[in-house]
Amino acid sequence: MTGTTLDDYTDRYARRVRGMTASEIRALFAVASRPEVVSLAGGAPYIAALPLDAVGEMLGRLGSEHGVTTLQYGIGQGTLELRERICEVMALSGIDASCGASPEDVVVTVGGQQALDLVARLFLDPGDVVLAEGPTYVGALGVFQAAQAQVAHVPMDDEGLIPEALEVAIADLARAGRRVKFLYTIPTYQNPTGVTLSEERRERVLDICERAGLLVVEDDPYGQLGFEGEAPAPLRARRRDGVFYLSTFSKTFAPGLRVGWILAPHAVRDKLVIASEAQILCPSGYAQAAVATYLSTMPWRQQLKVYREVYRERRDAMLTALEDLMPAGTTWTTPAGGLFVWTNLPDGLDAKAMMPRAIAARVAYVPGTGFYADGTGTGNMRLNFSFPSPERIREGVRRLAGVMEQDLAMRQIFGAVTPAGRRRQGGADAPGPDLA
């Protein structure tokens, strides 16, 4: 028998399906969720910090007292009540009426992920190029891949995306005749690095994109989870034209409700609603009512402070453990907020190749390759500190350090091989674009 395949539908898929690959993070979930494994891999918020009794009572009332409306169909843009509450949330970060923020221009989405997908559907044709930080959010890479777009990574350092590298990337792509549609960026407490784009660079990045005629897609799931003072104002608080602001309640309330939003330029709003209706008809009325009621009746600003304190303690536990236990040659970022630390491994170690040994040692992380469209990043790991307790974080780092020490010892015996495509955040990589 020849030409057999495990998938009888291979020849029938649309072309855009052929490049789809599984997320490295999702592939880890089955193993990382085992109780004996210390998972530093996911990006889950610490839901136990919520007042769950009060939240449970609120959710029950939404069904028993308001089920006639909350369990019914709704409108594609999302309820006006929730859009008004979203504007109150954005105003905390400086995105308010003075810079054109209005409930009329908010579109409610099924989490931040659908927001990304809607923007991609509206603006990306096959072969278009998206500029994005290197590394960047793995879920965004999946969306752009599904849209048959290519990603050009722009290098970062400890102050975030490098403006000079952005200019070089735009110029190089223009000379090559490539069509760049937008810059996708997570400027505040970035996923996966935890790095924040500096105040001065924010204005420069916006100026560069404006001169080049590029849209800016600002993804801001973590901006209200800062540990060390206020974060710089979002890009959307500085410019209203050409900037799409995406966020979610997954990190500040509950990811299980799957509620996010887009604040879009007014001219684009209707097209976003039409695209969303084609996908989902309307966002969940129950989930929207849950978020709106939470924001209207519960001390959510105080809850943000609770999350910040919990995550600061866990961030500090991770940084202390890394300092105490990691082998020489390991470096890492020091995030001022968010959920993640980005780690550079000692020369000769390959985070992806090391994963089976780490799982055998009952610790999980995400190899850096998942955050690059071109498969580089073998010399990096993303570590999450939001979900495990401080004690579990230290134990996880201890187990991980042991695996790394064993790999270093083996390479000392048999010779170290630097992985192809190794990349360090803030390293000496050429600033030009990296097309997947």
Short mmCIF file of C-alpha atoms in Angstrom, two decimals:
data_model
loop_
_atom_site.label_atom_id
_atom_site.label_comp_id
_atom_site.label_asym_id
_atom_site.label_seq_id
_atom_site.Cartn_x
_atom_site.Cartn_y
_atom_site.Cartn_z
CA MET A 1 0.00 0.00 0.00
CA THR A 2 1.40 3.40 -0.99
CA GLY A 3 0.44 6.97 -0.35
CA THR A 4 -1.33 6.23 2.90
CA THR A 5 -1.83 8.83 5.59
CA LEU A 6 -3.25 8.93 9.08
CA ASP A 7 -5.53 11.75 7.89
CA ASP A 8 -7.97 10.76 5.14
CA TYR A 9 -8.86 14.40 4.55
CA THR A 10 -5.37 15.69 3.73
CA ASP A 11 -6.15 16.38 0.06
CA ARG A 12 -9.38 18.19 0.90
CA TYR A 13 -8.14 20.85 3.32
CA ALA A 14 -7.99 24.49 2.31
CA ARG A 15 -4.51 25.80 1.53
CA ARG A 16 -4.44 27.91 4.66
CA VAL A 17 -4.67 24.77 6.82
CA ARG A 18 -1.44 23.26 5.49
CA GLY A 19 0.82 25.44 7.58
CA MET A 20 -1.10 25.08 10.82
CA THR A 21 0.86 23.60 13.71
CA ALA A 22 -0.04 22.90 17.31
CA SER A 23 0.88 25.46 19.94
CA GLU A 24 3.85 24.35 22.01
CA ILE A 25 2.12 25.66 25.12
CA ARG A 26 -1.12 23.77 24.49
CA ALA A 27 0.84 20.61 23.80
CA LEU A 28 2.37 20.89 27.27
CA PHE A 29 -0.93 21.26 29.15
CA ALA A 30 -1.72 17.56 29.45
CA VAL A 31 1.62 16.85 31.11
CA ALA A 32 1.98 20.11 33.04
CA SER A 33 -1.43 19.72 34.69
CA ARG A 34 -0.38 16.57 36.54
CA PRO A 35 -0.17 17.29 40.30
CA GLU A 36 3.36 15.89 40.61
CA VAL A 37 4.67 18.33 37.98
CA VAL A 38 5.60 21.88 38.96
CA SER A 39 4.32 23.85 35.99
CA LEU A 40 6.16 27.05 35.17
CA ALA A 41 4.73 26.75 31.67
CA GLY A 42 1.26 28.27 31.51
CA GLY A 43 0.00 31.81 31.83
CA ALA A 44 -2.96 31.22 34.11
CA PRO A 45 -4.00 33.88 36.63
CA TYR A 46 -4.38 32.92 40.27
CA ILE A 47 -8.18 32.70 40.36
CA ALA A 48 -8.19 31.68 44.03
CA ALA A 49 -7.33 35.30 44.84
CA LEU A 50 -10.86 36.30 43.81
CA PRO A 51 -13.69 36.48 46.38
CA LEU A 52 -15.12 33.27 44.94
CA ASP A 53 -18.09 33.05 47.31
CA ALA A 54 -19.29 36.51 46.26
CA VAL A 55 -18.56 35.83 42.61
CA GLY A 56 -20.47 32.54 42.80
CA GLU A 57 -23.51 34.25 44.32
CA MET A 58 -23.37 36.91 41.61
CA LEU A 59 -23.24 34.31 38.84
CA GLY A 60 -26.17 32.42 40.37
CA ARG A 61 -28.32 35.53 40.44
CA LEU A 62 -27.55 36.23 36.80
CA GLY A 63 -29.11 32.91 35.92
CA SER A 64 -32.00 32.76 38.38
CA GLU A 65 -33.06 36.41 38.39
CA HIS A 66 -31.95 37.63 34.97
CA GLY A 67 -31.79 34.48 32.90
CA VAL A 68 -34.47 35.69 30.48
CA THR A 69 -31.97 38.25 29.16
CA THR A 70 -28.55 36.83 30.05
CA LEU A 71 -29.28 33.46 28.42
CA GLN A 72 -30.73 35.01 25.26
CA TYR A 73 -29.09 36.08 21.99
CA GLY A 74 -27.53 39.53 21.93
CA ILE A 75 -26.04 42.03 19.49
CA GLY A 76 -22.77 41.46 17.66
CA GLN A 77 -20.98 44.50 19.11
CA GLY A 78 -21.69 43.52 22.70
CA THR A 79 -23.98 45.06 25.28
CA LEU A 80 -23.86 48.80 25.82
CA GLU A 81 -23.60 48.25 29.59
CA LEU A 82 -20.41 46.24 29.24
CA ARG A 83 -18.92 48.62 26.67
CA GLU A 84 -19.48 51.49 29.09
CA ARG A 85 -17.78 49.54 31.89
CA ILE A 86 -14.88 48.74 29.53
CA CYS A 87 -14.38 52.45 28.94
CA GLU A 88 -14.15 52.94 32.71
CA VAL A 89 -11.49 50.23 32.88
CA MET A 90 -9.48 51.77 30.03
CA ALA A 91 -9.68 55.20 31.65
CA LEU A 92 -7.53 53.86 34.52
CA SER A 93 -4.70 53.57 32.00
CA GLY A 94 -5.32 56.96 30.42
CA ILE A 95 -7.47 55.86 27.48
CA ASP A 96 -10.49 58.08 27.99
CA ALA A 97 -12.83 60.47 26.18
CA SER A 98 -10.04 63.02 25.78
CA CYS A 99 -8.29 60.67 23.36
CA GLY A 100 -11.45 59.55 21.63
CA ALA A 101 -12.35 56.45 23.61
CA SER A 102 -16.10 55.81 23.38
CA PRO A 103 -18.42 52.85 23.99
CA GLU A 104 -19.50 53.28 20.36
CA ASP A 105 -16.03 52.24 19.17
CA VAL A 106 -15.65 49.23 21.50
CA VAL A 107 -16.34 45.76 20.12
CA VAL A 108 -16.71 42.96 22.68
CA THR A 109 -14.89 39.75 21.72
CA VAL A 110 -14.49 36.19 22.93
CA GLY A 111 -11.28 36.89 24.82
CA GLY A 112 -8.29 38.70 23.41
CA GLN A 113 -7.71 35.84 20.99
CA GLN A 114 -10.81 36.57 18.93
CA ALA A 115 -9.85 40.24 18.92
CA LEU A 116 -6.56 39.30 17.26
CA ASP A 117 -8.31 37.06 14.77
CA LEU A 118 -10.77 39.78 13.78
CA VAL A 119 -7.98 42.25 13.07
CA ALA A 120 -6.16 39.62 11.01
CA ARG A 121 -9.33 38.83 9.02
CA LEU A 122 -9.89 42.48 8.22
CA PHE A 123 -6.36 43.42 7.20
CA LEU A 124 -4.25 40.43 6.19
CA ASP A 125 -4.13 38.89 2.73
CA PRO A 126 -2.00 35.80 2.01
CA GLY A 127 1.63 36.84 1.73
CA ASP A 128 1.28 40.06 3.71
CA VAL A 129 3.85 40.78 6.39
CA VAL A 130 3.23 41.56 10.07
CA LEU A 131 6.01 43.16 12.08
CA ALA A 132 6.20 41.84 15.64
CA GLU A 133 8.62 41.83 18.52
CA GLY A 134 11.01 38.92 18.64
CA PRO A 135 9.93 36.98 20.68
CA THR A 136 6.16 37.52 20.70
CA TYR A 137 2.91 35.97 21.92
CA VAL A 138 2.49 32.45 20.58
CA GLY A 139 -1.27 32.87 20.11
CA ALA A 140 -0.70 35.83 17.79
CA LEU A 141 1.70 33.78 15.70
CA GLY A 142 -1.01 31.15 15.26
CA VAL A 143 -3.52 33.78 14.12
CA PHE A 144 -1.12 35.29 11.59
CA GLN A 145 -0.16 31.86 10.33
CA ALA A 146 -3.82 30.95 9.81
CA ALA A 147 -4.23 34.17 7.81
CA GLN A 148 -1.32 33.01 5.59
CA ALA A 149 0.70 36.07 6.55
CA GLN A 150 4.40 36.11 7.34
CA VAL A 151 5.97 37.54 10.48
CA ALA A 152 9.08 39.71 10.49
CA HIS A 153 10.53 39.83 13.99
CA VAL A 154 11.99 43.08 15.29
CA PRO A 155 14.65 42.67 18.01
CA MET A 156 14.13 43.79 21.59
CA ASP A 157 16.36 44.71 24.50
CA ASP A 158 15.66 45.55 28.14
CA GLU A 159 13.73 48.69 27.08
CA GLY A 160 11.51 46.80 24.67
CA LEU A 161 11.31 46.93 20.89
CA ILE A 162 14.29 48.72 19.37
CA PRO A 163 13.12 51.68 17.23
CA GLU A 164 16.21 51.67 15.02
CA ALA A 165 15.65 47.99 14.26
CA LEU A 166 12.03 48.75 13.40
CA GLU A 167 13.13 51.38 10.89
CA VAL A 168 15.62 48.96 9.34
CA ALA A 169 12.97 46.24 9.08
CA ILE A 170 10.48 48.56 7.38
CA ALA A 171 13.11 49.80 4.90
CA ASP A 172 14.39 46.30 4.10
CA LEU A 173 10.91 44.97 3.47
CA ALA A 174 10.02 47.96 1.29
CA ARG A 175 13.14 47.38 -0.84
CA ALA A 176 12.16 43.73 -1.18
CA GLY A 177 8.71 44.77 -2.41
CA ARG A 178 6.95 43.19 0.56
CA ARG A 179 3.67 44.62 1.82
CA VAL A 180 3.70 45.25 5.58
CA LYS A 181 0.21 45.75 7.04
CA PHE A 182 0.80 46.51 10.70
CA LEU A 183 3.03 46.35 13.76
CA TYR A 184 1.76 43.93 16.38
CA THR A 185 3.15 44.82 19.79
CA ILE A 186 2.68 44.02 23.48
CA PRO A 187 4.43 47.09 24.88
CA THR A 188 3.65 46.61 28.58
CA TYR A 189 4.91 43.62 30.59
CA GLN A 190 5.34 41.75 27.34
CA ASN A 191 4.54 38.09 26.81
CA PRO A 192 6.90 36.22 26.88
CA THR A 193 9.73 38.48 28.10
CA GLY A 194 8.05 40.62 30.76
CA VAL A 195 9.86 43.64 29.28
CA THR A 196 8.14 47.05 29.05
CA LEU A 197 8.65 49.47 26.18
CA SER A 198 10.19 52.62 27.64
CA GLU A 199 8.41 55.97 27.69
CA GLU A 200 10.77 57.56 25.18
CA ARG A 201 10.58 54.63 22.77
CA ARG A 202 6.78 54.64 22.72
CA GLU A 203 6.69 57.99 21.00
CA ARG A 204 9.45 57.00 18.59
CA VAL A 205 7.72 53.75 17.62
CA LEU A 206 4.47 55.60 16.97
CA ASP A 207 6.28 58.23 14.88
CA ILE A 208 8.04 55.55 12.81
CA CYS A 209 4.79 53.71 12.11
CA GLU A 210 2.98 56.93 11.24
CA ARG A 211 5.67 57.97 8.74
CA ALA A 212 5.59 54.49 7.18
CA GLY A 213 1.79 54.40 7.01
CA LEU A 214 1.64 51.32 9.26
CA LEU A 215 -1.24 50.48 11.54
CA VAL A 216 -0.39 49.59 15.14
CA VAL A 217 -2.11 46.70 16.92
CA GLU A 218 -1.50 47.17 20.65
CA ASP A 219 -2.20 44.07 22.74
CA ASP A 220 -2.47 44.98 26.43
CA PRO A 221 -3.60 42.07 28.63
CA TYR A 222 -1.19 42.86 31.48
CA GLY A 223 -0.99 46.66 31.67
CA GLN A 224 -2.93 46.89 34.96
CA LEU A 225 -0.80 44.24 36.65
CA GLY A 226 2.24 46.36 37.48
CA PHE A 227 4.27 45.82 40.65
CA GLU A 228 6.52 48.88 40.66
CA GLY A 229 4.51 52.03 40.12
CA GLU A 230 2.39 52.93 37.13
CA ALA A 231 3.19 51.61 33.69
CA PRO A 232 3.78 54.10 30.85
CA ALA A 233 0.57 55.20 29.17
CA PRO A 234 -0.59 52.83 26.42
CA LEU A 235 0.09 53.69 22.80
CA ARG A 236 -3.64 54.24 22.26
CA ALA A 237 -3.65 56.91 24.96
CA ARG A 238 -1.13 58.83 22.85
CA ARG A 239 -2.55 58.43 19.34
CA ARG A 240 -6.11 57.66 18.30
CA ASP A 241 -5.61 57.30 14.54
CA GLY A 242 -4.27 54.03 13.23
CA VAL A 243 -3.96 52.35 16.65
CA PHE A 244 -6.09 49.32 17.56
CA TYR A 245 -6.21 48.62 21.30
CA LEU A 246 -6.89 45.01 22.34
CA SER A 247 -7.37 43.75 25.88
CA THR A 248 -9.14 41.12 27.94
CA PHE A 249 -10.59 40.35 31.35
CA SER A 250 -8.82 36.98 31.36
CA LYS A 251 -5.90 38.26 33.45
CA THR A 252 -7.73 40.73 35.68
CA PHE A 253 -10.95 38.79 36.38
CA ALA A 254 -11.61 35.32 34.97
CA PRO A 255 -10.31 33.66 31.79
CA GLY A 256 -13.12 31.10 31.84
CA LEU A 257 -15.65 33.78 30.89
CA ARG A 258 -13.73 34.53 27.66
CA VAL A 259 -14.47 38.26 27.44
CA GLY A 260 -12.16 40.71 25.71
CA TRP A 261 -12.49 43.76 23.52
CA ILE A 262 -11.13 45.94 20.73
CA LEU A 263 -11.11 49.73 20.77
CA ALA A 264 -10.93 50.50 17.06
CA PRO A 265 -10.82 53.59 14.86
CA HIS A 266 -14.44 54.57 14.26
CA ALA A 267 -14.35 53.80 10.54
CA VAL A 268 -13.39 50.18 11.20
CA ARG A 269 -15.88 49.42 13.95
CA ASP A 270 -18.72 48.27 11.72
CA LYS A 271 -16.47 45.92 9.76
CA LEU A 272 -15.24 44.36 12.99
CA VAL A 273 -18.82 43.77 14.09
CA ILE A 274 -19.73 42.20 10.75
CA ALA A 275 -16.68 39.91 10.92
CA SER A 276 -17.49 38.95 14.50
CA GLU A 277 -21.10 38.17 13.64
CA ALA A 278 -19.89 35.89 10.84
CA GLN A 279 -17.75 34.00 13.36
CA ILE A 280 -19.86 33.80 16.51
CA LEU A 281 -23.12 35.65 15.79
CA CYS A 282 -22.84 37.42 19.16
CA PRO A 283 -20.69 37.17 22.29
CA SER A 284 -22.16 35.32 25.26
CA GLY A 285 -24.82 37.41 26.98
CA TYR A 286 -24.23 35.57 30.25
CA ALA A 287 -20.47 36.14 30.20
CA GLN A 288 -20.94 39.81 29.34
CA ALA A 289 -23.46 40.26 32.15
CA ALA A 290 -21.08 38.54 34.56
CA VAL A 291 -18.23 40.93 33.74
CA ALA A 292 -20.47 44.02 33.69
CA THR A 293 -22.05 43.10 37.04
CA TYR A 294 -18.64 42.38 38.57
CA LEU A 295 -17.40 45.80 37.46
CA SER A 296 -20.59 47.52 38.66
CA THR A 297 -21.10 45.88 42.05
CA MET A 298 -17.76 44.55 43.30
CA PRO A 299 -14.55 46.31 44.40
CA TRP A 300 -12.63 45.40 41.25
CA ARG A 301 -10.05 48.16 41.68
CA GLN A 302 -9.17 46.69 45.08
CA GLN A 303 -9.03 43.26 43.47
CA LEU A 304 -6.43 44.56 41.01
CA LYS A 305 -4.31 45.56 44.02
CA VAL A 306 -4.70 42.04 45.44
CA TYR A 307 -3.51 40.50 42.19
CA ARG A 308 -0.56 42.89 42.04
CA GLU A 309 0.55 41.95 45.55
CA VAL A 310 0.15 38.22 44.90
CA TYR A 311 2.10 38.40 41.66
CA ARG A 312 4.80 40.65 43.09
CA GLU A 313 5.44 38.10 45.84
CA ARG A 314 5.64 35.30 43.29
CA ARG A 315 7.80 37.30 40.90
CA ASP A 316 10.22 37.96 43.75
CA ALA A 317 10.19 34.27 44.70
CA MET A 318 11.11 33.33 41.15
CA LEU A 319 13.88 35.92 40.82
CA THR A 320 15.36 34.86 44.17
CA ALA A 321 15.23 31.19 43.19
CA LEU A 322 16.87 31.89 39.83
CA GLU A 323 19.62 33.88 41.53
CA ASP A 324 20.21 31.17 44.15
CA LEU A 325 19.93 28.05 42.03
CA MET A 326 20.57 28.61 38.34
CA PRO A 327 23.92 27.51 36.86
CA ALA A 328 26.48 30.09 35.80
CA GLY A 329 25.81 31.64 32.42
CA THR A 330 22.04 31.81 32.89
CA THR A 331 20.45 35.25 32.64
CA TRP A 332 16.86 36.46 32.84
CA THR A 333 14.63 39.49 32.63
CA THR A 334 13.30 41.35 35.67
CA PRO A 335 9.67 42.17 34.89
CA ALA A 336 7.99 45.12 36.59
CA GLY A 337 4.59 43.49 36.05
CA GLY A 338 2.75 40.79 34.18
CA LEU A 339 3.16 37.05 34.55
CA PHE A 340 6.45 35.96 32.97
CA VAL A 341 10.24 35.83 33.17
CA TRP A 342 12.29 35.20 30.01
CA THR A 343 15.42 33.16 30.56
CA ASN A 344 18.59 32.92 28.48
CA LEU A 345 20.27 29.54 28.89
CA PRO A 346 24.01 28.98 29.20
CA ASP A 347 25.80 28.38 25.90
CA GLY A 348 25.33 24.85 24.66
CA LEU A 349 21.89 24.20 26.13
CA ASP A 350 18.81 23.70 23.95
CA ALA A 351 15.52 24.38 25.74
CA LYS A 352 13.47 22.30 23.33
CA ALA A 353 15.78 19.29 23.43
CA MET A 354 15.90 19.54 27.23
CA MET A 355 12.11 19.37 27.66
CA PRO A 356 11.75 15.55 27.96
CA ARG A 357 14.36 15.48 30.72
CA ALA A 358 12.64 18.36 32.51
CA ILE A 359 9.29 16.56 32.39
CA ALA A 360 10.98 13.42 33.74
CA ALA A 361 12.24 15.62 36.59
CA ARG A 362 8.62 16.80 37.09
CA VAL A 363 8.99 20.42 36.02
CA ALA A 364 7.55 22.16 32.95
CA TYR A 365 8.40 25.37 31.09
CA VAL A 366 7.88 26.67 27.56
CA PRO A 367 10.85 26.54 25.15
CA GLY A 368 11.60 29.84 23.43
CA THR A 369 10.98 28.38 19.98
CA GLY A 370 7.22 28.73 20.50
CA PHE A 371 7.52 32.52 20.47
CA TYR A 372 9.30 32.91 17.13
CA ALA A 373 7.72 32.37 13.74
CA ASP A 374 11.00 31.02 12.33
CA GLY A 375 11.68 28.42 15.03
CA THR A 376 14.60 30.20 16.64
CA GLY A 377 14.78 30.77 20.37
CA THR A 378 16.20 27.36 21.31
CA GLY A 379 18.43 29.07 23.86
CA ASN A 380 15.50 30.56 25.76
CA MET A 381 12.69 29.56 28.13
CA ARG A 382 9.57 31.32 29.32
CA LEU A 383 8.81 30.83 33.00
CA ASN A 384 5.44 31.69 34.55
CA PHE A 385 5.17 32.85 38.16
CA SER A 386 1.49 33.82 38.49
CA PHE A 387 -0.05 30.43 39.23
CA PRO A 388 2.31 28.35 41.44
CA SER A 389 2.82 29.25 45.09
CA PRO A 390 6.19 30.76 46.07
CA GLU A 391 7.23 27.40 47.55
CA ARG A 392 6.30 25.55 44.36
CA ILE A 393 8.11 28.14 42.26
CA ARG A 394 11.34 27.58 44.19
CA GLU A 395 10.96 23.81 43.95
CA GLY A 396 10.30 24.06 40.23
CA VAL A 397 13.39 26.20 39.69
CA ARG A 398 15.43 23.74 41.79
CA ARG A 399 14.31 20.84 39.60
CA LEU A 400 14.92 22.81 36.42
CA ALA A 401 18.39 23.89 37.56
CA GLY A 402 19.23 20.24 38.24
CA VAL A 403 18.27 19.28 34.68
CA MET A 404 20.37 22.11 33.29
CA GLU A 405 23.38 21.12 35.41
CA GLN A 406 23.11 17.56 34.10
CA ASP A 407 22.96 18.77 30.49
CA LEU A 408 25.95 21.06 31.04
CA ALA A 409 27.91 18.17 32.57
CA MET A 410 27.10 15.95 29.57
CA ARG A 411 28.19 18.66 27.16
CA GLN A 412 31.41 19.12 29.06
CA ILE A 413 32.14 15.46 28.48
CA PHE A 414 30.93 15.14 24.89
CA GLY A 415 31.34 18.71 23.67
CA ALA A 416 28.89 21.57 23.57
CA VAL A 417 26.95 22.27 20.43
CA THR A 418 25.31 25.69 20.18
CA PRO A 419 21.83 25.12 18.72
CA ALA A 420 21.15 26.43 15.26
CA GLY A 421 18.91 29.45 15.34
CA ARG A 422 19.79 30.28 18.93
CA ARG A 423 18.54 33.71 19.85
CA ARG A 424 18.80 35.79 23.01
CA GLN A 425 16.42 38.61 23.83
CA GLY A 426 18.49 41.77 23.90
CA GLY A 427 21.43 39.97 22.29
CA ALA A 428 23.63 40.84 19.37
CA ASP A 429 21.33 39.62 16.60
CA ALA A 430 21.28 41.61 13.41
CA PRO A 431 18.45 44.16 13.57
CA GLY A 432 17.01 43.28 10.16
CA PRO A 433 13.69 41.47 9.69
CA ASP A 434 13.41 37.73 10.13
CA LEU A 435 10.78 36.38 7.75
CA ALA A 436 9.15 33.09 8.60
#
